[in-house]
């Protein structure tokens, strides 16, 4: 009997709605644990409360509405150490933070980003939404506009931060920024592409399967404790 090779495990956790800074703190803990072999590769899936995050390439003019006005609306702006520019997170958006040991998997940084794009394209295909990448840009586009943003960081061979897929997102929040520094491209969500509400649980399940298949990981559901908001 031929013994099949054992696939590397990756736990996945649905955390519900999480404040951005709490999710960032959890990522920092997991990056160290995955690096030291104390935790397996982990895919965190969640939604955020309304928030804008600025990547390393963000410029001041990418924030169209002043921070004090956004603060009055209850929407904070946070600096981050991920790649990319400014983006929005909020309810109805599926956020994924894979904490993955790329060295263990033999995956390079550019290959990893391209793989995340393909995971999202394949997930959208499961809902009959055509999607593609754009030359020279990072993220995923549809005929209706950009539907997913990607921004990662790699430290000591461990990738973290990740992607945000608009499922049933309130797109009006994008008017306060130049999304990902791209001024001449619209932003869209799965809901208008489908002409109906998109079910977050169904999208999440499809993405988990596509993620495991694309990277070659054995996806295992795990409950993960998080400090309450």
PDB file of C-alpha atoms in Angstrom:
ATOM      1  CA  UNK A   1       0.000   0.000   0.000  1.00  0.00           C
ATOM      2  CA  UNK A   2       1.411   3.387  -1.017  1.00  0.00           C
ATOM      3  CA  UNK A   3       1.602   5.843   1.837  1.00  0.00           C
ATOM      4  CA  UNK A   4       0.405   9.264   0.756  1.00  0.00           C
ATOM      5  CA  UNK A   5       2.480  12.263   1.882  1.00  0.00           C
ATOM      6  CA  UNK A   6       1.108  14.090   4.899  1.00  0.00           C
ATOM      7  CA  UNK A   7      -0.018  17.623   4.158  1.00  0.00           C
ATOM      8  CA  UNK A   8       1.026  20.422   6.488  1.00  0.00           C
ATOM      9  CA  UNK A   9      -1.875  21.401   8.775  1.00  0.00           C
ATOM     10  CA  UNK A  10      -3.348  24.890   8.969  1.00  0.00           C
ATOM     11  CA  UNK A  11      -5.961  25.751  11.540  1.00  0.00           C
ATOM     12  CA  UNK A  12      -8.668  28.238  10.615  1.00  0.00           C
ATOM     13  CA  UNK A  13     -10.731  30.280  13.018  1.00  0.00           C
ATOM     14  CA  UNK A  14     -13.816  32.447  12.544  1.00  0.00           C
ATOM     15  CA  UNK A  15     -13.588  35.268  15.087  1.00  0.00           C
ATOM     16  CA  UNK A  16     -16.718  37.243  14.219  1.00  0.00           C
ATOM     17  CA  UNK A  17     -16.458  41.041  14.505  1.00  0.00           C
ATOM     18  CA  UNK A  18     -13.164  42.176  16.017  1.00  0.00           C
ATOM     19  CA  UNK A  19     -11.659  45.598  16.663  1.00  0.00           C
ATOM     20  CA  UNK A  20      -8.671  46.129  14.374  1.00  0.00           C
ATOM     21  CA  UNK A  21      -6.101  46.637  17.145  1.00  0.00           C
ATOM     22  CA  UNK A  22      -7.218  43.480  18.955  1.00  0.00           C
ATOM     23  CA  UNK A  23      -6.739  41.468  15.779  1.00  0.00           C
ATOM     24  CA  UNK A  24      -3.328  43.030  15.297  1.00  0.00           C
ATOM     25  CA  UNK A  25      -2.268  42.071  18.816  1.00  0.00           C
ATOM     26  CA  UNK A  26      -3.396  38.504  18.181  1.00  0.00           C
ATOM     27  CA  UNK A  27      -1.416  38.387  14.954  1.00  0.00           C
ATOM     28  CA  UNK A  28       1.739  39.550  16.736  1.00  0.00           C
ATOM     29  CA  UNK A  29       1.380  36.731  19.276  1.00  0.00           C
ATOM     30  CA  UNK A  30       0.745  34.129  16.580  1.00  0.00           C
ATOM     31  CA  UNK A  31       3.664  35.267  14.408  1.00  0.00           C
ATOM     32  CA  UNK A  32       6.054  34.492  17.257  1.00  0.00           C
ATOM     33  CA  UNK A  33       4.338  31.195  18.067  1.00  0.00           C
ATOM     34  CA  UNK A  34       4.329  29.998  14.452  1.00  0.00           C
ATOM     35  CA  UNK A  35       7.963  31.009  14.045  1.00  0.00           C
ATOM     36  CA  UNK A  36       8.965  29.123  17.202  1.00  0.00           C
ATOM     37  CA  UNK A  37       6.911  26.051  16.276  1.00  0.00           C
ATOM     38  CA  UNK A  38       4.534  26.530  19.203  1.00  0.00           C
ATOM     39  CA  UNK A  39       1.498  26.980  16.943  1.00  0.00           C
ATOM     40  CA  UNK A  40       0.600  25.643  13.492  1.00  0.00           C
ATOM     41  CA  UNK A  41      -0.017  27.814  10.469  1.00  0.00           C
ATOM     42  CA  UNK A  42      -3.204  29.747  11.156  1.00  0.00           C
ATOM     43  CA  UNK A  43      -5.848  31.482   9.037  1.00  0.00           C
ATOM     44  CA  UNK A  44      -7.833  34.064  10.999  1.00  0.00           C
ATOM     45  CA  UNK A  45     -11.145  35.031   9.402  1.00  0.00           C
ATOM     46  CA  UNK A  46     -13.218  37.924  10.719  1.00  0.00           C
ATOM     47  CA  UNK A  47     -14.998  41.199  10.133  1.00  0.00           C
ATOM     48  CA  UNK A  48     -13.809  44.537  11.488  1.00  0.00           C
ATOM     49  CA  UNK A  49     -15.667  47.487  12.862  1.00  0.00           C
ATOM     50  CA  UNK A  50     -15.333  50.547  10.604  1.00  0.00           C
ATOM     51  CA  UNK A  51     -11.644  51.445  10.323  1.00  0.00           C
ATOM     52  CA  UNK A  52      -9.065  52.785   7.873  1.00  0.00           C
ATOM     53  CA  UNK A  53      -5.565  51.321   7.855  1.00  0.00           C
ATOM     54  CA  UNK A  54      -2.538  52.878   6.219  1.00  0.00           C
ATOM     55  CA  UNK A  55       0.205  50.684   4.773  1.00  0.00           C
ATOM     56  CA  UNK A  56       3.871  51.537   4.373  1.00  0.00           C
ATOM     57  CA  UNK A  57       3.329  53.191   0.967  1.00  0.00           C
ATOM     58  CA  UNK A  58       0.376  55.342   2.030  1.00  0.00           C
ATOM     59  CA  UNK A  59       0.574  59.075   1.332  1.00  0.00           C
ATOM     60  CA  UNK A  60      -1.177  61.920   3.155  1.00  0.00           C
ATOM     61  CA  UNK A  61      -3.335  62.825   0.156  1.00  0.00           C
ATOM     62  CA  UNK A  62      -4.751  59.279   0.065  1.00  0.00           C
ATOM     63  CA  UNK A  63      -6.841  60.263   3.106  1.00  0.00           C
ATOM     64  CA  UNK A  64      -9.471  62.539   1.542  1.00  0.00           C
ATOM     65  CA  UNK A  65     -11.425  63.310   4.733  1.00  0.00           C
ATOM     66  CA  UNK A  66      -9.395  64.671   7.699  1.00  0.00           C
ATOM     67  CA  UNK A  67      -8.852  62.301  10.594  1.00  0.00           C
ATOM     68  CA  UNK A  68     -10.731  64.538  13.032  1.00  0.00           C
ATOM     69  CA  UNK A  69     -13.839  64.342  10.857  1.00  0.00           C
ATOM     70  CA  UNK A  70     -13.543  60.569  10.647  1.00  0.00           C
ATOM     71  CA  UNK A  71     -13.069  60.401  14.420  1.00  0.00           C
ATOM     72  CA  UNK A  72     -16.327  62.329  14.822  1.00  0.00           C
ATOM     73  CA  UNK A  73     -17.967  59.618  12.708  1.00  0.00           C
ATOM     74  CA  UNK A  74     -16.469  56.966  14.982  1.00  0.00           C
ATOM     75  CA  UNK A  75     -14.035  55.664  12.374  1.00  0.00           C
ATOM     76  CA  UNK A  76     -10.366  55.511  13.477  1.00  0.00           C
ATOM     77  CA  UNK A  77      -7.311  55.579  11.227  1.00  0.00           C
ATOM     78  CA  UNK A  78      -4.408  53.278  12.115  1.00  0.00           C
ATOM     79  CA  UNK A  79      -0.876  53.116  10.766  1.00  0.00           C
ATOM     80  CA  UNK A  80       0.295  49.590   9.933  1.00  0.00           C
ATOM     81  CA  UNK A  81       3.523  47.912   8.851  1.00  0.00           C
ATOM     82  CA  UNK A  82       1.964  45.935   5.987  1.00  0.00           C
ATOM     83  CA  UNK A  83       2.597  46.619   2.344  1.00  0.00           C
ATOM     84  CA  UNK A  84       0.287  48.760   0.245  1.00  0.00           C
ATOM     85  CA  UNK A  85      -1.446  52.058   0.847  1.00  0.00           C
ATOM     86  CA  UNK A  86      -4.664  53.023   2.639  1.00  0.00           C
ATOM     87  CA  UNK A  87      -7.748  50.819   2.697  1.00  0.00           C
ATOM     88  CA  UNK A  88     -11.067  50.451   4.480  1.00  0.00           C
ATOM     89  CA  UNK A  89     -12.332  47.612   6.660  1.00  0.00           C
ATOM     90  CA  UNK A  90     -15.852  47.263   7.970  1.00  0.00           C
ATOM     91  CA  UNK A  91     -18.973  45.122   8.383  1.00  0.00           C
ATOM     92  CA  UNK A  92     -19.826  42.955   5.412  1.00  0.00           C
ATOM     93  CA  UNK A  93     -16.194  42.526   4.439  1.00  0.00           C
ATOM     94  CA  UNK A  94     -14.420  39.192   4.856  1.00  0.00           C
ATOM     95  CA  UNK A  95     -10.948  39.836   6.271  1.00  0.00           C
ATOM     96  CA  UNK A  96      -8.358  37.065   6.233  1.00  0.00           C
ATOM     97  CA  UNK A  97      -5.118  37.123   8.194  1.00  0.00           C
ATOM     98  CA  UNK A  98      -3.037  34.051   7.306  1.00  0.00           C
ATOM     99  CA  UNK A  99      -0.086  33.578   9.659  1.00  0.00           C
ATOM    100  CA  UNK A 100       1.913  31.218   7.490  1.00  0.00           C
ATOM    101  CA  UNK A 101       5.469  29.857   7.619  1.00  0.00           C
ATOM    102  CA  UNK A 102       6.515  30.486   4.019  1.00  0.00           C
ATOM    103  CA  UNK A 103       9.964  28.979   4.553  1.00  0.00           C
ATOM    104  CA  UNK A 104       8.388  25.724   5.686  1.00  0.00           C
ATOM    105  CA  UNK A 105       6.270  25.691   2.540  1.00  0.00           C
ATOM    106  CA  UNK A 106       9.026  26.835   0.196  1.00  0.00           C
ATOM    107  CA  UNK A 107       6.965  29.792  -1.046  1.00  0.00           C
ATOM    108  CA  UNK A 108       8.523  33.147  -1.969  1.00  0.00           C
ATOM    109  CA  UNK A 109       6.913  36.536  -1.178  1.00  0.00           C
ATOM    110  CA  UNK A 110       5.742  37.343  -4.724  1.00  0.00           C
ATOM    111  CA  UNK A 111       4.437  33.820  -5.269  1.00  0.00           C
ATOM    112  CA  UNK A 112       2.521  34.091  -2.003  1.00  0.00           C
ATOM    113  CA  UNK A 113       0.794  37.338  -2.999  1.00  0.00           C
ATOM    114  CA  UNK A 114      -0.078  35.917  -6.420  1.00  0.00           C
ATOM    115  CA  UNK A 115      -1.479  32.821  -4.688  1.00  0.00           C
ATOM    116  CA  UNK A 116      -3.709  34.927  -2.429  1.00  0.00           C
ATOM    117  CA  UNK A 117      -5.039  36.714  -5.494  1.00  0.00           C
ATOM    118  CA  UNK A 118      -5.814  33.390  -7.142  1.00  0.00           C
ATOM    119  CA  UNK A 119      -7.537  32.101  -3.998  1.00  0.00           C
ATOM    120  CA  UNK A 120      -9.904  35.076  -4.138  1.00  0.00           C
ATOM    121  CA  UNK A 121     -10.449  34.732  -7.896  1.00  0.00           C
ATOM    122  CA  UNK A 122     -11.307  31.046  -7.451  1.00  0.00           C
ATOM    123  CA  UNK A 123     -13.608  31.822  -4.528  1.00  0.00           C
ATOM    124  CA  UNK A 124     -15.486  34.389  -6.603  1.00  0.00           C
ATOM    125  CA  UNK A 125     -15.748  31.845  -9.439  1.00  0.00           C
ATOM    126  CA  UNK A 126     -17.662  29.601  -7.033  1.00  0.00           C
ATOM    127  CA  UNK A 127     -20.325  32.344  -7.035  1.00  0.00           C
ATOM    128  CA  UNK A 128     -20.146  32.867 -10.802  1.00  0.00           C
ATOM    129  CA  UNK A 129     -18.416  36.234 -10.423  1.00  0.00           C
ATOM    130  CA  UNK A 130     -15.670  36.733 -13.035  1.00  0.00           C
ATOM    131  CA  UNK A 131     -12.524  38.243 -11.556  1.00  0.00           C
ATOM    132  CA  UNK A 132      -8.964  38.954 -12.583  1.00  0.00           C
ATOM    133  CA  UNK A 133      -5.725  40.681 -11.643  1.00  0.00           C
ATOM    134  CA  UNK A 134      -4.398  43.873 -13.200  1.00  0.00           C
ATOM    135  CA  UNK A 135      -0.803  44.137 -14.515  1.00  0.00           C
ATOM    136  CA  UNK A 136       1.412  46.079 -12.131  1.00  0.00           C
ATOM    137  CA  UNK A 137      -1.208  46.209  -9.370  1.00  0.00           C
ATOM    138  CA  UNK A 138      -1.995  44.067  -6.340  1.00  0.00           C
ATOM    139  CA  UNK A 139      -5.519  42.854  -5.577  1.00  0.00           C
ATOM    140  CA  UNK A 140      -8.496  41.413  -7.429  1.00  0.00           C
ATOM    141  CA  UNK A 141     -10.802  43.144  -9.883  1.00  0.00           C
ATOM    142  CA  UNK A 142     -14.178  42.404 -11.460  1.00  0.00           C
ATOM    143  CA  UNK A 143     -16.008  44.118 -14.335  1.00  0.00           C
ATOM    144  CA  UNK A 144     -17.627  46.302 -11.646  1.00  0.00           C
ATOM    145  CA  UNK A 145     -14.375  47.391 -10.011  1.00  0.00           C
ATOM    146  CA  UNK A 146     -11.848  46.299  -7.420  1.00  0.00           C
ATOM    147  CA  UNK A 147     -13.373  43.772  -5.043  1.00  0.00           C
ATOM    148  CA  UNK A 148     -10.431  42.648  -2.875  1.00  0.00           C
ATOM    149  CA  UNK A 149      -7.327  44.276  -1.428  1.00  0.00           C
ATOM    150  CA  UNK A 150      -4.143  42.497  -0.352  1.00  0.00           C
ATOM    151  CA  UNK A 151      -1.394  43.763   1.926  1.00  0.00           C
ATOM    152  CA  UNK A 152       1.098  41.504   3.679  1.00  0.00           C
ATOM    153  CA  UNK A 153       4.272  41.595   5.705  1.00  0.00           C
ATOM    154  CA  UNK A 154       6.865  38.861   6.035  1.00  0.00           C
ATOM    155  CA  UNK A 155       9.038  38.677   9.145  1.00  0.00           C
ATOM    156  CA  UNK A 156      11.570  35.889   9.743  1.00  0.00           C
ATOM    157  CA  UNK A 157       9.853  33.867   7.039  1.00  0.00           C
ATOM    158  CA  UNK A 158       6.379  34.234   8.587  1.00  0.00           C
ATOM    159  CA  UNK A 159       3.697  35.996   6.529  1.00  0.00           C
ATOM    160  CA  UNK A 160       0.931  37.957   8.245  1.00  0.00           C
ATOM    161  CA  UNK A 161      -1.651  40.681   7.591  1.00  0.00           C
ATOM    162  CA  UNK A 162      -3.504  39.478   4.485  1.00  0.00           C
ATOM    163  CA  UNK A 163      -6.573  40.279   2.387  1.00  0.00           C
ATOM    164  CA  UNK A 164     -10.007  41.879   2.498  1.00  0.00           C
ATOM    165  CA  UNK A 165     -12.839  40.706   0.227  1.00  0.00           C
ATOM    166  CA  UNK A 166     -15.914  42.916  -0.104  1.00  0.00           C
ATOM    167  CA  UNK A 167     -18.930  40.654   0.375  1.00  0.00           C
ATOM    168  CA  UNK A 168     -21.812  42.973   1.342  1.00  0.00           C
ATOM    169  CA  UNK A 169     -19.762  46.030   2.179  1.00  0.00           C
ATOM    170  CA  UNK A 170     -21.113  49.580   2.522  1.00  0.00           C
ATOM    171  CA  UNK A 171     -19.079  51.090  -0.303  1.00  0.00           C
ATOM    172  CA  UNK A 172     -19.854  54.677   0.745  1.00  0.00           C
ATOM    173  CA  UNK A 173     -16.992  54.507   3.255  1.00  0.00           C
ATOM    174  CA  UNK A 174     -14.500  54.401   0.382  1.00  0.00           C
ATOM    175  CA  UNK A 175     -15.351  58.005  -0.522  1.00  0.00           C
ATOM    176  CA  UNK A 176     -13.182  59.188   2.379  1.00  0.00           C
ATOM    177  CA  UNK A 177      -9.986  57.694   0.911  1.00  0.00           C
ATOM    178  CA  UNK A 178      -8.141  56.982  -2.319  1.00  0.00           C
ATOM    179  CA  UNK A 179      -8.457  53.178  -2.038  1.00  0.00           C
ATOM    180  CA  UNK A 180      -5.022  51.558  -2.242  1.00  0.00           C
ATOM    181  CA  UNK A 181      -3.765  54.804  -3.786  1.00  0.00           C
ATOM    182  CA  UNK A 182      -5.723  54.180  -7.013  1.00  0.00           C
ATOM    183  CA  UNK A 183      -7.862  57.219  -7.818  1.00  0.00           C
ATOM    184  CA  UNK A 184      -9.322  56.216 -11.186  1.00  0.00           C
ATOM    185  CA  UNK A 185     -10.778  52.757 -10.428  1.00  0.00           C
ATOM    186  CA  UNK A 186     -14.144  52.030  -8.758  1.00  0.00           C
ATOM    187  CA  UNK A 187     -14.568  49.694  -5.809  1.00  0.00           C
ATOM    188  CA  UNK A 188     -17.303  47.066  -5.699  1.00  0.00           C
ATOM    189  CA  UNK A 189     -18.679  44.242  -3.562  1.00  0.00           C
ATOM    190  CA  UNK A 190     -20.081  40.794  -4.217  1.00  0.00           C
ATOM    191  CA  UNK A 191     -23.646  41.902  -3.433  1.00  0.00           C
ATOM    192  CA  UNK A 192     -24.100  44.264  -6.412  1.00  0.00           C
ATOM    193  CA  UNK A 193     -22.337  41.762  -8.659  1.00  0.00           C
ATOM    194  CA  UNK A 194     -24.863  39.105  -7.614  1.00  0.00           C
ATOM    195  CA  UNK A 195     -27.846  41.483  -7.466  1.00  0.00           C
ATOM    196  CA  UNK A 196     -28.616  40.066  -4.034  1.00  0.00           C
ATOM    197  CA  UNK A 197     -27.173  39.855  -0.546  1.00  0.00           C
ATOM    198  CA  UNK A 198     -24.104  37.643  -0.355  1.00  0.00           C
ATOM    199  CA  UNK A 199     -24.009  35.110   2.471  1.00  0.00           C
ATOM    200  CA  UNK A 200     -20.844  35.634   4.517  1.00  0.00           C
ATOM    201  CA  UNK A 201     -20.744  32.052   5.834  1.00  0.00           C
ATOM    202  CA  UNK A 202     -20.939  30.585   2.330  1.00  0.00           C
ATOM    203  CA  UNK A 203     -18.183  32.873   1.068  1.00  0.00           C
ATOM    204  CA  UNK A 204     -16.041  32.045   4.076  1.00  0.00           C
ATOM    205  CA  UNK A 205     -16.413  28.294   3.582  1.00  0.00           C
ATOM    206  CA  UNK A 206     -15.565  28.551  -0.111  1.00  0.00           C
ATOM    207  CA  UNK A 207     -12.489  30.628   0.616  1.00  0.00           C
ATOM    208  CA  UNK A 208     -11.207  28.209   3.258  1.00  0.00           C
ATOM    209  CA  UNK A 209     -11.374  25.344   0.782  1.00  0.00           C
ATOM    210  CA  UNK A 210      -9.711  27.359  -1.971  1.00  0.00           C
ATOM    211  CA  UNK A 211      -6.975  28.568   0.388  1.00  0.00           C
ATOM    212  CA  UNK A 212      -6.049  25.073   1.515  1.00  0.00           C
ATOM    213  CA  UNK A 213      -6.035  23.707  -2.032  1.00  0.00           C
ATOM    214  CA  UNK A 214      -3.938  26.561  -3.445  1.00  0.00           C
ATOM    215  CA  UNK A 215      -1.215  26.433  -0.802  1.00  0.00           C
ATOM    216  CA  UNK A 216      -1.351  22.688  -0.147  1.00  0.00           C
ATOM    217  CA  UNK A 217      -2.494  22.854   3.463  1.00  0.00           C
ATOM    218  CA  UNK A 218      -4.772  20.565   5.446  1.00  0.00           C
ATOM    219  CA  UNK A 219      -7.388  23.001   6.815  1.00  0.00           C
ATOM    220  CA  UNK A 220      -8.561  22.179  10.359  1.00  0.00           C
ATOM    221  CA  UNK A 221     -11.263  24.143  12.170  1.00  0.00           C
ATOM    222  CA  UNK A 222     -10.223  25.433  15.578  1.00  0.00           C
ATOM    223  CA  UNK A 223     -11.843  27.685  18.175  1.00  0.00           C
ATOM    224  CA  UNK A 224      -9.463  30.442  19.213  1.00  0.00           C
ATOM    225  CA  UNK A 225      -9.952  32.616  22.276  1.00  0.00           C
ATOM    226  CA  UNK A 226      -9.768  36.359  21.787  1.00  0.00           C
ATOM    227  CA  UNK A 227      -9.820  39.148  24.356  1.00  0.00           C
ATOM    228  CA  UNK A 228     -13.352  40.650  24.142  1.00  0.00           C
ATOM    229  CA  UNK A 229     -13.735  44.096  22.565  1.00  0.00           C
TER     230      UNK A 229
END
